[in-house]
PDB file of C-alpha atoms in Angstrom:
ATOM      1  CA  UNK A  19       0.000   0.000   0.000  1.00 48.00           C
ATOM      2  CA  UNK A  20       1.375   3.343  -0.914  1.00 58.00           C
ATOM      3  CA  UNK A  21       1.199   6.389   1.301  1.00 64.00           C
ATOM      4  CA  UNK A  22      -0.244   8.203  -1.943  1.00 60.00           C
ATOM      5  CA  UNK A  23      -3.755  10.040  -1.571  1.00 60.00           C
ATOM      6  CA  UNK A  24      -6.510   8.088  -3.296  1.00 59.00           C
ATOM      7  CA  UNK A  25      -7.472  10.644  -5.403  1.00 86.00           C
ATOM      8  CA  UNK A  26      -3.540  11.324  -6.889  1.00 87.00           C
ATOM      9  CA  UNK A  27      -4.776  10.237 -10.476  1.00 87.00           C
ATOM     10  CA  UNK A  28      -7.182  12.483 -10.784  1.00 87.00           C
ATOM     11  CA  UNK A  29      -4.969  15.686  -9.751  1.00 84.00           C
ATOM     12  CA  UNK A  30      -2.266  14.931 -11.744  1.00 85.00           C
ATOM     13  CA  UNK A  31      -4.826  14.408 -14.451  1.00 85.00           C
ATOM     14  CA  UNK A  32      -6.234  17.798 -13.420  1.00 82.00           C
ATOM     15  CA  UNK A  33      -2.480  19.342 -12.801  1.00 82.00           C
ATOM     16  CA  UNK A  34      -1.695  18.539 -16.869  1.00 83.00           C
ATOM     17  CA  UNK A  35      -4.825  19.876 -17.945  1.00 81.00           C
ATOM     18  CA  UNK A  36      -5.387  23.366 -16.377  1.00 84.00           C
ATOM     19  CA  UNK A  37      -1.453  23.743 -15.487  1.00 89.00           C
ATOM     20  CA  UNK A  38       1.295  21.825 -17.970  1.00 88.00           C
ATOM     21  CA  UNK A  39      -0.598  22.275 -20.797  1.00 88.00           C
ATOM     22  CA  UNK A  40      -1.340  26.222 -20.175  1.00 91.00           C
ATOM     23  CA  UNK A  41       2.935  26.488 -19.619  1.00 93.00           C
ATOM     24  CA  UNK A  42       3.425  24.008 -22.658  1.00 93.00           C
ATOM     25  CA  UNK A  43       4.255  26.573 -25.064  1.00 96.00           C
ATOM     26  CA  UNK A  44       7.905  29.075 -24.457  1.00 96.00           C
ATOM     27  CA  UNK A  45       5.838  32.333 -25.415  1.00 97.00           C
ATOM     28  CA  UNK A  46       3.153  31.648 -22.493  1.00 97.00           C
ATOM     29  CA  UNK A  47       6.027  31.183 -19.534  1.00 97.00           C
ATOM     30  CA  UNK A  48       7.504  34.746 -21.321  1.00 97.00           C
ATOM     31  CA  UNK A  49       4.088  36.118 -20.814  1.00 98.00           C
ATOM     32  CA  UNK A  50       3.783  34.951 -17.128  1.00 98.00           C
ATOM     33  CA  UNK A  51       7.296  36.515 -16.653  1.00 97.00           C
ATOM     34  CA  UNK A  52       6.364  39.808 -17.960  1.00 97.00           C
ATOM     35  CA  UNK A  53       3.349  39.808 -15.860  1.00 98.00           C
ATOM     36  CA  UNK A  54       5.098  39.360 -12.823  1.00 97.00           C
ATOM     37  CA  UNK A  55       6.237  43.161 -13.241  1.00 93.00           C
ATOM     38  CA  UNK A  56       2.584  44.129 -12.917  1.00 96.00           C
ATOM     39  CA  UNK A  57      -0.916  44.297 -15.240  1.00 97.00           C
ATOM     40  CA  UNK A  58      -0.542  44.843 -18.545  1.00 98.00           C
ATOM     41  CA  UNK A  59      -2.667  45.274 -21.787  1.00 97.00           C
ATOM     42  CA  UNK A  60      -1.963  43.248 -24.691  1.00 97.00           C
ATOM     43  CA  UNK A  61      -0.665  45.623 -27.086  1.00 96.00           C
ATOM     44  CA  UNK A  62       1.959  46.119 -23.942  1.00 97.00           C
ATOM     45  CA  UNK A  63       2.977  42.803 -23.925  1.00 98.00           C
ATOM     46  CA  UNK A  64       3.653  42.238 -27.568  1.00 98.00           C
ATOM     47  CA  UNK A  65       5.911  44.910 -27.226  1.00 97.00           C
ATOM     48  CA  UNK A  66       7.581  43.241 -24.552  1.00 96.00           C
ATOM     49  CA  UNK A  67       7.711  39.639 -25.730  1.00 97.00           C
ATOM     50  CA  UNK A  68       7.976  40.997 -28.945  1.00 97.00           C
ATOM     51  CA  UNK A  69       4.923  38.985 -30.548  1.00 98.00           C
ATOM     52  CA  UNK A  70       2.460  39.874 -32.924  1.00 98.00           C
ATOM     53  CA  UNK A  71      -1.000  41.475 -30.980  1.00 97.00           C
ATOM     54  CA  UNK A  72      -2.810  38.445 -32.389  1.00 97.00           C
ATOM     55  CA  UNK A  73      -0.206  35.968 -31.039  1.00 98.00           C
ATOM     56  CA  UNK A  74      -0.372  37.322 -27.799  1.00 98.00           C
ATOM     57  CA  UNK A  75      -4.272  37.416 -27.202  1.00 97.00           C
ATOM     58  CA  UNK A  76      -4.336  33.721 -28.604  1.00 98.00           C
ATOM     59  CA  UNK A  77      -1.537  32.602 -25.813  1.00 98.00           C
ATOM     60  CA  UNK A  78      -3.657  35.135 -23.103  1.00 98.00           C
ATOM     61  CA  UNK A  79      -6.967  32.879 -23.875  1.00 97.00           C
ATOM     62  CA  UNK A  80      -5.324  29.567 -23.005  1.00 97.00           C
ATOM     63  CA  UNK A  81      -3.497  31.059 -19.735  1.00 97.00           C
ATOM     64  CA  UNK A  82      -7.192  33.064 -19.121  1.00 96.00           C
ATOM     65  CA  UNK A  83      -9.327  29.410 -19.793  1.00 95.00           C
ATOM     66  CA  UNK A  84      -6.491  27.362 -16.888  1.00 94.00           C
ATOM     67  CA  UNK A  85      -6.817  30.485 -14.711  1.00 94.00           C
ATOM     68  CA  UNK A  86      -3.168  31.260 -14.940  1.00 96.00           C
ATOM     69  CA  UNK A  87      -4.021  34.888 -15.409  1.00 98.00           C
ATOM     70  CA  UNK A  88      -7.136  37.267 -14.983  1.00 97.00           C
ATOM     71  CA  UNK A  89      -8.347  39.901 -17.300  1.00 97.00           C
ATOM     72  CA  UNK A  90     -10.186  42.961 -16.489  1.00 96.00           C
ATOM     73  CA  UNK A  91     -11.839  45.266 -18.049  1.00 95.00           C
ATOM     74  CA  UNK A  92     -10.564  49.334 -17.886  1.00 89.00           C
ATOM     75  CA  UNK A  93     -13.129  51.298 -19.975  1.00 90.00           C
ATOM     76  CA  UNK A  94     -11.589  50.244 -23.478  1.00 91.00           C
ATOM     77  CA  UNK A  95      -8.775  48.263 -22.132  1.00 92.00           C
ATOM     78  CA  UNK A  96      -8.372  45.070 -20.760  1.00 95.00           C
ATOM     79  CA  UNK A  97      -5.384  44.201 -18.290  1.00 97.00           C
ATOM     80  CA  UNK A  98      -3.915  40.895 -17.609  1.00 98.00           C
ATOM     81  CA  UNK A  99      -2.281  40.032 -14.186  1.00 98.00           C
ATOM     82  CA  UNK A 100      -1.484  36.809 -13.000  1.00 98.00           C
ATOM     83  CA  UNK A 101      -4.342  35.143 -10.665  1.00 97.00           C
ATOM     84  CA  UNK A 102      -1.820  33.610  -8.823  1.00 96.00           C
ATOM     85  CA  UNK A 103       1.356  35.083  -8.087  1.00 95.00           C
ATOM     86  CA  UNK A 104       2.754  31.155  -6.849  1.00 95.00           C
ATOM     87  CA  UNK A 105       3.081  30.160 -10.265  1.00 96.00           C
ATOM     88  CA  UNK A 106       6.266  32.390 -10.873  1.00 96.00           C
ATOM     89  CA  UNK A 107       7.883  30.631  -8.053  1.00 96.00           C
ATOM     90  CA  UNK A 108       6.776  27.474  -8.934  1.00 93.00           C
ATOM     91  CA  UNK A 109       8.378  28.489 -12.364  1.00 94.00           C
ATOM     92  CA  UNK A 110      11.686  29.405 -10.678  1.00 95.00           C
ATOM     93  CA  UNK A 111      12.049  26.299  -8.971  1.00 95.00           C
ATOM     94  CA  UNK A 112      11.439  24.761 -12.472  1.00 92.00           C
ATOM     95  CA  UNK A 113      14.116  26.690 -13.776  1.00 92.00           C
ATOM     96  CA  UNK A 114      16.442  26.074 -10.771  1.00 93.00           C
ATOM     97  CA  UNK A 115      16.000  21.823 -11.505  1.00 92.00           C
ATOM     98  CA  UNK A 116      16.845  22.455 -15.020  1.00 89.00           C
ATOM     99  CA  UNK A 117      19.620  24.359 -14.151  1.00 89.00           C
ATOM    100  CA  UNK A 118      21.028  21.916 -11.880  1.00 86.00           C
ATOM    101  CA  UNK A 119      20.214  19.299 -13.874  1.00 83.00           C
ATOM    102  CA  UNK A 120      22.308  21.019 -16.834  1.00 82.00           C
ATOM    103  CA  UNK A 121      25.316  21.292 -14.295  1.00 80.00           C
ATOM    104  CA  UNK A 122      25.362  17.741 -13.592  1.00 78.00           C
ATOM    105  CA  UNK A 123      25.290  17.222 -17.103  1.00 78.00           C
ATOM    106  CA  UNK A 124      28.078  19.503 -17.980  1.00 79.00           C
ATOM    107  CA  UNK A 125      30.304  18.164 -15.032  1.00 78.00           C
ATOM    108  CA  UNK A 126      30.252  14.319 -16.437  1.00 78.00           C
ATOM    109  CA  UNK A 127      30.839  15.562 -19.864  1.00 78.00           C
ATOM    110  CA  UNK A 128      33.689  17.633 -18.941  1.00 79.00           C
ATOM    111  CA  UNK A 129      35.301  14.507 -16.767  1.00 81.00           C
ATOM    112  CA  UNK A 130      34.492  12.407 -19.551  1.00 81.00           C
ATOM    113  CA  UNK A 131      36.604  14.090 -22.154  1.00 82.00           C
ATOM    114  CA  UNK A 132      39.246  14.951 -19.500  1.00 78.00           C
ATOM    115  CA  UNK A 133      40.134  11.769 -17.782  1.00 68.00           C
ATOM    116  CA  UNK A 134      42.646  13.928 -15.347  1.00 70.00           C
ATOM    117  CA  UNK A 135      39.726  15.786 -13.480  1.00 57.00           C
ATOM    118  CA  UNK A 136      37.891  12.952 -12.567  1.00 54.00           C
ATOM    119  CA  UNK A 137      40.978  11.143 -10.453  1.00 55.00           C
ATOM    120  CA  UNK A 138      42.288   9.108 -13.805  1.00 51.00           C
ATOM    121  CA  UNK A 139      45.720   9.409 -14.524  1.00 51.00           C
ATOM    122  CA  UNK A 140      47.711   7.848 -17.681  1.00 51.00           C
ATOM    123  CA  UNK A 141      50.944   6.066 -16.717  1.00 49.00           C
TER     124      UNK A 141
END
C-alpha cells in the first residue's frame, strides 16, 4: 500500500490539464514573466515579448481558460495580471532543476573528455 492520496490520479490528471498544458508553449512562460512586473494590456505585452498582438491574445486565452491569469476590463482596455502570483515561483524552482540538472550534465561531460579531473591518470 502506498502512502499516496486516493485521489492522486485524478490531480495529476487535473495538474496537466489546467497547469502543464497552459505552460506548454515558451511564449506563455515569457508572458507569465512579464506579468510578474505588474498588469498589462496586450498591445503592452507584444511589445515586450515581442509577438504579434494576435499571437499574444491567442496565448492570453489559453493562460485566461487554466486560470493562470485574470483579465479585467478598464473602460476600453483590458489588463492581464497573473491570478496567482505562486506560479512564478513554482516556475523558478522549475528553472532552478533544469539548471542543476544542466550542471550535472556539464560536469560528467567535462570529466568524460578529460580523464585527469575525474581522479584518472595515464601512466
Amino acid at each position: 500500500m502506498t502512502n499516496e492520496p486516493p485521489n492522486i490520479k485524478e490531480e495529476v490528471l487535473l495538474l496537466h490539464a489546467q497547469i502543464c498544458n497552459g505552460l506548454a508553449d515558451p511564449n506563455r512562460i515569457l508572458l507569465i514573466y512579464s506579468l510578474a512586473d505588474g498588469p498589462h494590456t496586450v498591445n503592452e505585452l507584444a511589445k515586450v515579448v515581442d509577438l504579434p498582438q494576435s499571437t499574444v491574445s491567442r496565448h492570453l486565452k489559453v493562460l485566461r481558460d487554466r486560470n493562470i491569469v485574470r483579465a479585467t476590463r478598464d473602460a476600453q482596455s483590458v489588463i492581464y495580471s497573473l491570478a496567482d502570483e505562486r506560479i512564478i515561483q513554482a516556475l523558478d524552482l522549475l528553472r532552478t532543476v533544469m539548471a542543476d540538472g544542466l550542471r550535472g550534465r556539464a560536469a560528467l561531460a567535462d570529466s568524460l573528455s578529460n580523464p585527469q579531473s575525474a581522479g584518472v591518470i595515464d601512466q
